[in-house]
């Protein structure tokens, strides 16, 4: 028969060039002869080589299909003849062999002279010859390292070889830069710039064993200038005598010389250090601010003016810091008799001031600044600033302002306390720590043992980021924070095979001892083997093979009797025609081996057919693709453009992956794209600008001034780059400076010229005061020289009001008091929220009326208002204390807990008094909250005809004892307090207070009802007792029978 490669019969002419099969001789068993199966295939070789103790063997076997008859048939051979063995892999095994390790590092060989010239090797300059070594050991197969004598010395690989050493590269750095300059001018309080520094950069990193970079790249030293700047101030001296200004100059017209009137006076100024020492004028011109005024206007008194002597010298000081000194002057001539000259507020005759003192006290004020790193110190690498290389962590300093006070608690310059204005304290800015992941794990096994799948490797989280470090990649939190990489893989469907041994001889279950035939069981061994090019070679675990394809290990068999027909094993099934359809069939066939005897069972049909059922014995095939891999980058790349891949897979109609050949044989279309471009976003760290210079102080003086510096984001972070820090602003306190200003003194009492009351004048002075700039600090008077360079302005007004008219009220007159203080800023609020109309402050002048008959002559009360914006919304509610008798205290409270006058609605004010009218004067009566008289508990009210309480009558007390109370006495209880509840102990009984009398003093109706009911109850009880006594006794036996079920019903057990 001529067959094509698919197994179809074709024309014989097509096989004319093919080799004609040679006929092979065979034996056909006669009836009743023993029938043997054909030889099985040779098994795989038991060893890969042959030695003294091992020898490769292959086995094949055959089995008995039918036994011979007792008479005339050829007997079956012995069991040894059913198996054949042959040798295989007869080449000798290599038991011992040399194993080499990798070549080590090239080390300089001092025994070999260096090259005279530099040569080039692998693109690098080489300067000397070195030696490389490697480890060579003798290894025994499947054992490990053994002694070197076991391996042949002639085959030993070399352990040393020469090599060329690249030239050493020492670390090379630039020379130091020049020292940064020390500050040429003093800036008080700035201690961070009192150092000068220099740096250098690396221009060549060490390599090939060259000298390391051990020398420092940054140096700093303290400036020679003193740590505390010297402060200077202007010292003003006494004003000289007033000189008249010619009238012609005053009026710009000729006139006569006057002997009194306006003039000018001058004074001398000198430069002093803060400690009082002399200094040159140029020092104050540079450091002490503007020059104080050298001249000022003055007045030479005329005859009507008050004339006084010049001030005397100040009295001496005794050296104590708490001491004061004084100076005096006196009125001259007629001024002594003038009342206006006697006004000590306008014309003071004595002046007092504190003695100069060198005792000062330094105190810290305000909060600590942010932790600030030293300026100008930048980590330098290879002479350039790498991305994000500015030092942002490490040791820094924080600052707290220092204030200096004199012995009188007045704020003075910080230099008086020998301080540069700050307390300095070391601090640490923690360095950011990036997310740390483990190394890549090994690749997992392919997800499919047959066909195309994926394999995975992963990284695990070792340390979370903190302090703003680079974040971790997107983590799979379900799998314990795992980062993974996926690539497609392909598993050979034939790499693991089920290998079966030949079927055993059919063991008949019900043995016919005479015929030795019948139905039985056959078994065989089934093993999973790893497939190689030489066939199945090694036994592996069964789970590596497909369990659905596992062949049967046992089957039912029939051992023919000697006279019966014997047929061969069934051949393979033919292929079903695709597409699968139950109308098509597949078949297999067997060949008769022994014909039956005359009386034997004839041969059965040698062909079997079965319909082709989808997913049972017939399958469709189609291509499928795996999932995309993760983005694969080029070698050594960590981000950028890459490629994602996937693989083609052949899938059977039941969903199982099979070898690609099944789909390729069908010529199916492949419409999938196997590669696509992708991109891994490159991590970009956040980049910041340098810190800006420190801003000007937010306050020109005082304790609360701050300086601020800022930085901006020049490059936002991208991907998994390090994020930007949250601290973009830094602040530190300004050096404390005293706040000097002009301030009015108190008004003098109203002075009426030559009268006791009426119109008069009052005066006040202007003084130089110092404060710390806060609202809580009361200004303290200091020498006017501290305000010498401050313009004379008070409350924004340049026009000084030192004198004004006033009224000293005469007896019986009405008059206005002084202006009150400004009220708090009041906002327009609803339900505690500002409506946005702004706030208002009010002050007033009250009218004092001494006699009511003059009320029509009194002025009206004066009010002034001004807008404000610093108010708060408050809620107000009435509060009340507990009642004390018939009164209590009621007040209005603001929502911040302050008690105020006004704010609460008058109409909702609680009562502060609950007195009854007329008062409750009867014994045992009290005034209730409804302002009516009631009796205390235990008493009943007797009311008068006009519904007022007339008297309180004691009512009887009935005590009903409980079962626990065995005492027979009855005690009367009286109410102690009308509002307190009865305090009878639990379990002692309860008390009812019966009130039989009504408000009119008559018995109440219920009393008659209770009496009638008690009478009826008494008659009923007497009748029942009579009837009970009249009944005859019942038999004892019957009574016990009735009691018995009661006893059974409850036996005292709590569970019943």
PDB file of N, CA and C in Angstrom, residues 293-363:
ATOM      1  N   UNK A 293      19.524 117.588  66.436  1.00  0.00           N
ATOM      2  CA  UNK A 293      19.423 119.017  66.123  1.00  0.00           C
ATOM      3  C   UNK A 293      20.421 119.799  66.986  1.00  0.00           C
ATOM      4  N   UNK A 294      21.098 120.767  66.313  1.00  0.00           N
ATOM      5  CA  UNK A 294      22.081 121.584  67.022  1.00  0.00           C
ATOM      6  C   UNK A 294      21.471 122.857  67.582  1.00  0.00           C
ATOM      7  N   UNK A 295      20.346 123.299  67.005  1.00  0.00           N
ATOM      8  CA  UNK A 295      19.675 124.512  67.470  1.00  0.00           C
ATOM      9  C   UNK A 295      18.198 124.246  67.593  1.00  0.00           C
ATOM     10  N   UNK A 296      17.528 125.084  68.388  1.00  0.00           N
ATOM     11  CA  UNK A 296      16.088 124.994  68.521  1.00  0.00           C
ATOM     12  C   UNK A 296      15.537 126.372  68.887  1.00  0.00           C
ATOM     13  N   UNK A 297      14.246 126.528  68.642  1.00  0.00           N
ATOM     14  CA  UNK A 297      13.600 127.790  68.995  1.00  0.00           C
ATOM     15  C   UNK A 297      13.476 127.907  70.510  1.00  0.00           C
ATOM     16  N   UNK A 298      13.546 129.154  71.006  1.00  0.00           N
ATOM     17  CA  UNK A 298      13.400 129.405  72.443  1.00  0.00           C
ATOM     18  C   UNK A 298      12.682 130.737  72.650  1.00  0.00           C
ATOM     19  N   UNK A 299      12.400 131.062  73.825  1.00  0.00           N
ATOM     20  CA  UNK A 299      11.627 132.265  74.147  1.00  0.00           C
ATOM     21  C   UNK A 299      12.328 133.000  75.286  1.00  0.00           C
ATOM     22  N   UNK A 300      12.631 134.305  75.041  1.00  0.00           N
ATOM     23  CA  UNK A 300      13.137 135.153  76.123  1.00  0.00           C
ATOM     24  C   UNK A 300      11.924 135.843  76.732  1.00  0.00           C
ATOM     25  N   UNK A 301      11.691 135.568  78.006  1.00  0.00           N
ATOM     26  CA  UNK A 301      10.453 136.088  78.603  1.00  0.00           C
ATOM     27  C   UNK A 301      10.423 137.614  78.660  1.00  0.00           C
ATOM     28  N   UNK A 302       9.271 138.146  78.419  1.00  0.00           N
ATOM     29  CA  UNK A 302       9.058 139.581  78.581  1.00  0.00           C
ATOM     30  C   UNK A 302       8.626 139.856  80.030  1.00  0.00           C
ATOM     31  N   UNK A 303       8.235 141.105  80.296  1.00  0.00           N
ATOM     32  CA  UNK A 303       7.937 141.470  81.678  1.00  0.00           C
ATOM     33  C   UNK A 303       6.775 140.664  82.240  1.00  0.00           C
ATOM     34  N   UNK A 304       5.787 140.360  81.388  1.00  0.00           N
ATOM     35  CA  UNK A 304       4.634 139.600  81.883  1.00  0.00           C
ATOM     36  C   UNK A 304       4.922 138.115  81.973  1.00  0.00           C
ATOM     37  N   UNK A 305       5.998 137.636  81.390  1.00  0.00           N
ATOM     38  CA  UNK A 305       6.303 136.206  81.412  1.00  0.00           C
ATOM     39  C   UNK A 305       6.949 135.830  82.737  1.00  0.00           C
ATOM     40  N   UNK A 306       6.885 134.540  82.986  1.00  0.00           N
ATOM     41  CA  UNK A 306       7.530 134.019  84.185  1.00  0.00           C
ATOM     42  C   UNK A 306       9.021 133.907  83.931  1.00  0.00           C
ATOM     43  N   UNK A 307       9.799 134.356  84.913  1.00  0.00           N
ATOM     44  CA  UNK A 307      11.246 134.308  84.777  1.00  0.00           C
ATOM     45  C   UNK A 307      11.798 133.373  85.837  1.00  0.00           C
ATOM     46  N   UNK A 308      12.696 132.488  85.377  1.00  0.00           N
ATOM     47  CA  UNK A 308      13.303 131.496  86.263  1.00  0.00           C
ATOM     48  C   UNK A 308      14.811 131.505  86.069  1.00  0.00           C
ATOM     49  N   UNK A 309      15.505 131.073  87.078  1.00  0.00           N
ATOM     50  CA  UNK A 309      16.953 130.915  86.954  1.00  0.00           C
ATOM     51  C   UNK A 309      17.244 129.695  86.091  1.00  0.00           C
ATOM     52  N   UNK A 310      18.495 129.571  85.671  1.00  0.00           N
ATOM     53  CA  UNK A 310      18.901 128.383  84.912  1.00  0.00           C
ATOM     54  C   UNK A 310      18.927 127.189  85.852  1.00  0.00           C
ATOM     55  N   UNK A 311      18.817 126.004  85.247  1.00  0.00           N
ATOM     56  CA  UNK A 311      18.877 124.759  86.033  1.00  0.00           C
ATOM     57  C   UNK A 311      20.242 124.623  86.688  1.00  0.00           C
ATOM     58  N   UNK A 312      20.221 124.174  87.937  1.00  0.00           N
ATOM     59  CA  UNK A 312      21.488 123.888  88.611  1.00  0.00           C
ATOM     60  C   UNK A 312      22.041 122.581  88.082  1.00  0.00           C
ATOM     61  N   UNK A 313      23.245 122.221  88.520  1.00  0.00           N
ATOM     62  CA  UNK A 313      23.809 120.947  88.155  1.00  0.00           C
ATOM     63  C   UNK A 313      23.072 119.833  88.914  1.00  0.00           C
ATOM     64  N   UNK A 314      23.079 118.670  88.306  1.00  0.00           N
ATOM     65  CA  UNK A 314      22.469 117.529  88.985  1.00  0.00           C
ATOM     66  C   UNK A 314      23.260 117.173  90.227  1.00  0.00           C
ATOM     67  N   UNK A 315      22.534 116.730  91.245  1.00  0.00           N
ATOM     68  CA  UNK A 315      23.210 116.281  92.458  1.00  0.00           C
ATOM     69  C   UNK A 315      24.016 115.032  92.161  1.00  0.00           C
ATOM     70  N   UNK A 316      24.989 114.758  93.021  1.00  0.00           N
ATOM     71  CA  UNK A 316      25.877 113.626  92.787  1.00  0.00           C
ATOM     72  C   UNK A 316      25.139 112.316  93.091  1.00  0.00           C
ATOM     73  N   UNK A 317      25.639 111.254  92.456  1.00  0.00           N
ATOM     74  CA  UNK A 317      25.086 109.911  92.670  1.00  0.00           C
ATOM     75  C   UNK A 317      25.995 109.142  93.614  1.00  0.00           C
ATOM     76  N   UNK A 318      25.407 108.259  94.387  1.00  0.00           N
ATOM     77  CA  UNK A 318      26.188 107.480  95.343  1.00  0.00           C
ATOM     78  C   UNK A 318      26.628 106.127  94.791  1.00  0.00           C
ATOM     79  N   UNK A 319      26.433 105.920  93.511  1.00  0.00           N
ATOM     80  CA  UNK A 319      26.878 104.666  92.878  1.00  0.00           C
ATOM     81  C   UNK A 319      25.857 103.555  92.900  1.00  0.00           C
ATOM     82  N   UNK A 320      24.779 103.702  93.637  1.00  0.00           N
ATOM     83  CA  UNK A 320      23.752 102.654  93.692  1.00  0.00           C
ATOM     84  C   UNK A 320      22.862 102.767  92.469  1.00  0.00           C
ATOM     85  N   UNK A 321      22.561 101.618  91.853  1.00  0.00           N
ATOM     86  CA  UNK A 321      21.773 101.650  90.621  1.00  0.00           C
ATOM     87  C   UNK A 321      20.352 102.128  90.862  1.00  0.00           C
ATOM     88  N   UNK A 322      19.865 102.031  92.062  1.00  0.00           N
ATOM     89  CA  UNK A 322      18.502 102.483  92.321  1.00  0.00           C
ATOM     90  C   UNK A 322      18.419 103.947  92.693  1.00  0.00           C
ATOM     91  N   UNK A 323      19.529 104.658  92.738  1.00  0.00           N
ATOM     92  CA  UNK A 323      19.536 106.051  93.198  1.00  0.00           C
ATOM     93  C   UNK A 323      19.046 106.991  92.103  1.00  0.00           C
ATOM     94  N   UNK A 324      18.627 108.163  92.523  1.00  0.00           N
ATOM     95  CA  UNK A 324      18.203 109.210  91.592  1.00  0.00           C
ATOM     96  C   UNK A 324      19.042 110.456  91.861  1.00  0.00           C
ATOM     97  N   UNK A 325      19.044 111.347  90.897  1.00  0.00           N
ATOM     98  CA  UNK A 325      19.709 112.644  91.076  1.00  0.00           C
ATOM     99  C   UNK A 325      18.727 113.732  90.684  1.00  0.00           C
ATOM    100  N   UNK A 326      18.928 114.908  91.248  1.00  0.00           N
ATOM    101  CA  UNK A 326      17.992 116.022  91.010  1.00  0.00           C
ATOM    102  C   UNK A 326      18.750 117.280  90.643  1.00  0.00           C
ATOM    103  N   UNK A 327      18.000 118.211  90.040  1.00  0.00           N
ATOM    104  CA  UNK A 327      18.497 119.559  89.792  1.00  0.00           C
ATOM    105  C   UNK A 327      17.338 120.520  90.028  1.00  0.00           C
ATOM    106  N   UNK A 328      17.668 121.798  90.307  1.00  0.00           N
ATOM    107  CA  UNK A 328      16.655 122.754  90.726  1.00  0.00           C
ATOM    108  C   UNK A 328      16.827 124.076  89.981  1.00  0.00           C
ATOM    109  N   UNK A 329      15.754 124.901  90.048  1.00  0.00           N
ATOM    110  CA  UNK A 329      15.761 126.278  89.595  1.00  0.00           C
ATOM    111  C   UNK A 329      14.702 127.020  90.411  1.00  0.00           C
ATOM    112  N   UNK A 330      14.778 128.345  90.386  1.00  0.00           N
ATOM    113  CA  UNK A 330      13.853 129.148  91.200  1.00  0.00           C
ATOM    114  C   UNK A 330      13.249 130.267  90.365  1.00  0.00           C
ATOM    115  N   UNK A 331      12.083 130.745  90.842  1.00  0.00           N
ATOM    116  CA  UNK A 331      11.451 131.898  90.193  1.00  0.00           C
ATOM    117  C   UNK A 331      12.211 133.168  90.569  1.00  0.00           C
ATOM    118  N   UNK A 332      12.205 134.106  89.655  1.00  0.00           N
ATOM    119  CA  UNK A 332      12.974 135.341  89.837  1.00  0.00           C
ATOM    120  C   UNK A 332      12.015 136.525  89.855  1.00  0.00           C
ATOM    121  N   UNK A 333      12.263 137.486  90.760  1.00  0.00           N
ATOM    122  CA  UNK A 333      11.559 138.764  90.788  1.00  0.00           C
ATOM    123  C   UNK A 333      10.070 138.617  91.019  1.00  0.00           C
ATOM    124  N   UNK A 334       9.309 139.388  90.191  1.00  0.00           N
ATOM    125  CA  UNK A 334       7.859 139.423  90.347  1.00  0.00           C
ATOM    126  C   UNK A 334       7.208 138.087  90.014  1.00  0.00           C
ATOM    127  N   UNK A 335       7.967 137.221  89.349  1.00  0.00           N
ATOM    128  CA  UNK A 335       7.391 135.912  88.994  1.00  0.00           C
ATOM    129  C   UNK A 335       7.042 135.112  90.231  1.00  0.00           C
ATOM    130  N   UNK A 336       7.696 135.423  91.334  1.00  0.00           N
ATOM    131  CA  UNK A 336       7.413 134.673  92.550  1.00  0.00           C
ATOM    132  C   UNK A 336       5.994 134.883  93.025  1.00  0.00           C
ATOM    133  N   UNK A 337       5.407 136.065  92.665  1.00  0.00           N
ATOM    134  CA  UNK A 337       4.086 136.385  93.164  1.00  0.00           C
ATOM    135  C   UNK A 337       2.984 136.036  92.163  1.00  0.00           C
ATOM    136  N   UNK A 338       3.371 135.714  90.965  1.00  0.00           N
ATOM    137  CA  UNK A 338       2.367 135.425  89.944  1.00  0.00           C
ATOM    138  C   UNK A 338       1.882 133.985  90.097  1.00  0.00           C
ATOM    139  N   UNK A 339       0.527 133.877  90.092  1.00  0.00           N
ATOM    140  CA  UNK A 339      -0.049 132.544  90.288  1.00  0.00           C
ATOM    141  C   UNK A 339       0.306 131.581  89.158  1.00  0.00           C
ATOM    142  N   UNK A 340       0.293 132.096  87.940  1.00  0.00           N
ATOM    143  CA  UNK A 340       0.574 131.196  86.820  1.00  0.00           C
ATOM    144  C   UNK A 340       1.992 130.662  86.866  1.00  0.00           C
ATOM    145  N   UNK A 341       2.916 131.462  87.473  1.00  0.00           N
ATOM    146  CA  UNK A 341       4.289 130.985  87.547  1.00  0.00           C
ATOM    147  C   UNK A 341       4.475 129.925  88.616  1.00  0.00           C
ATOM    148  N   UNK A 342       3.507 129.879  89.532  1.00  0.00           N
ATOM    149  CA  UNK A 342       3.616 128.889  90.597  1.00  0.00           C
ATOM    150  C   UNK A 342       3.127 127.498  90.153  1.00  0.00           C
ATOM    151  N   UNK A 343       2.611 127.421  88.926  1.00  0.00           N
ATOM    152  CA  UNK A 343       2.134 126.124  88.412  1.00  0.00           C
ATOM    153  C   UNK A 343       3.341 125.222  88.145  1.00  0.00           C
ATOM    154  N   UNK A 344       3.520 124.198  88.974  1.00  0.00           N
ATOM    155  CA  UNK A 344       4.715 123.352  88.864  1.00  0.00           C
ATOM    156  C   UNK A 344       4.680 122.438  87.641  1.00  0.00           C
ATOM    157  N   UNK A 345       3.467 122.265  87.071  1.00  0.00           N
ATOM    158  CA  UNK A 345       3.403 121.444  85.858  1.00  0.00           C
ATOM    159  C   UNK A 345       3.931 122.207  84.659  1.00  0.00           C
ATOM    160  N   UNK A 346       3.630 123.505  84.633  1.00  0.00           N
ATOM    161  CA  UNK A 346       4.100 124.328  83.506  1.00  0.00           C
ATOM    162  C   UNK A 346       5.527 124.787  83.753  1.00  0.00           C
ATOM    163  N   UNK A 347       5.797 125.165  84.952  1.00  0.00           N
ATOM    164  CA  UNK A 347       7.134 125.684  85.286  1.00  0.00           C
ATOM    165  C   UNK A 347       7.690 124.836  86.438  1.00  0.00           C
ATOM    166  N   UNK A 348       8.150 123.616  86.144  1.00  0.00           N
ATOM    167  CA  UNK A 348       8.689 122.775  87.228  1.00  0.00           C
ATOM    168  C   UNK A 348       9.966 123.392  87.801  1.00  0.00           C
ATOM    169  N   UNK A 349      10.090 123.364  89.124  1.00  0.00           N
ATOM    170  CA  UNK A 349      11.254 123.918  89.800  1.00  0.00           C
ATOM    171  C   UNK A 349      12.250 122.844  90.211  1.00  0.00           C
ATOM    172  N   UNK A 350      11.876 121.582  90.062  1.00  0.00           N
ATOM    173  CA  UNK A 350      12.782 120.489  90.401  1.00  0.00           C
ATOM    174  C   UNK A 350      12.613 119.368  89.362  1.00  0.00           C
ATOM    175  N   UNK A 351      13.701 118.749  89.013  1.00  0.00           N
ATOM    176  CA  UNK A 351      13.693 117.691  87.998  1.00  0.00           C
ATOM    177  C   UNK A 351      14.492 116.512  88.538  1.00  0.00           C
ATOM    178  N   UNK A 352      13.933 115.339  88.381  1.00  0.00           N
ATOM    179  CA  UNK A 352      14.552 114.116  88.932  1.00  0.00           C
ATOM    180  C   UNK A 352      14.774 113.120  87.803  1.00  0.00           C
ATOM    181  N   UNK A 353      15.895 112.409  87.892  1.00  0.00           N
ATOM    182  CA  UNK A 353      16.185 111.339  86.934  1.00  0.00           C
ATOM    183  C   UNK A 353      17.050 110.292  87.610  1.00  0.00           C
ATOM    184  N   UNK A 354      16.986 109.083  87.045  1.00  0.00           N
ATOM    185  CA  UNK A 354      17.783 107.994  87.605  1.00  0.00           C
ATOM    186  C   UNK A 354      19.255 108.218  87.300  1.00  0.00           C
ATOM    187  N   UNK A 355      20.070 107.783  88.232  1.00  0.00           N
ATOM    188  CA  UNK A 355      21.507 107.860  88.032  1.00  0.00           C
ATOM    189  C   UNK A 355      21.934 106.859  86.969  1.00  0.00           C
ATOM    190  N   UNK A 356      22.965 107.214  86.188  1.00  0.00           N
ATOM    191  CA  UNK A 356      23.491 106.235  85.220  1.00  0.00           C
ATOM    192  C   UNK A 356      23.947 104.981  85.953  1.00  0.00           C
ATOM    193  N   UNK A 357      23.685 103.818  85.337  1.00  0.00           N
ATOM    194  CA  UNK A 357      23.975 102.539  86.001  1.00  0.00           C
ATOM    195  C   UNK A 357      24.515 101.566  84.975  1.00  0.00           C
ATOM    196  N   UNK A 358      25.478 100.776  85.403  1.00  0.00           N
ATOM    197  CA  UNK A 358      26.090  99.808  84.507  1.00  0.00           C
ATOM    198  C   UNK A 358      25.560  98.392  84.731  1.00  0.00           C
ATOM    199  N   UNK A 359      24.508  98.242  85.504  1.00  0.00           N
ATOM    200  CA  UNK A 359      23.944  96.921  85.765  1.00  0.00           C
ATOM    201  C   UNK A 359      22.820  96.650  84.769  1.00  0.00           C
ATOM    202  N   UNK A 360      23.027  95.604  83.971  1.00  0.00           N
ATOM    203  CA  UNK A 360      22.035  95.251  82.950  1.00  0.00           C
ATOM    204  C   UNK A 360      21.719  93.763  83.057  1.00  0.00           C
ATOM    205  N   UNK A 361      20.543  93.439  82.607  1.00  0.00           N
ATOM    206  CA  UNK A 361      20.053  92.066  82.718  1.00  0.00           C
ATOM    207  C   UNK A 361      19.568  91.590  81.349  1.00  0.00           C
ATOM    208  N   UNK A 362      20.153  90.484  80.887  1.00  0.00           N
ATOM    209  CA  UNK A 362      19.755  89.916  79.587  1.00  0.00           C
ATOM    210  C   UNK A 362      18.728  88.820  79.797  1.00  0.00           C
ATOM    211  N   UNK A 363      17.687  88.821  78.972  1.00  0.00           N
ATOM    212  CA  UNK A 363      16.625  87.830  79.068  1.00  0.00           C
ATOM    213  C   UNK A 363      16.255  87.339  77.674  1.00  0.00           C
TER     214      UNK A 363
END
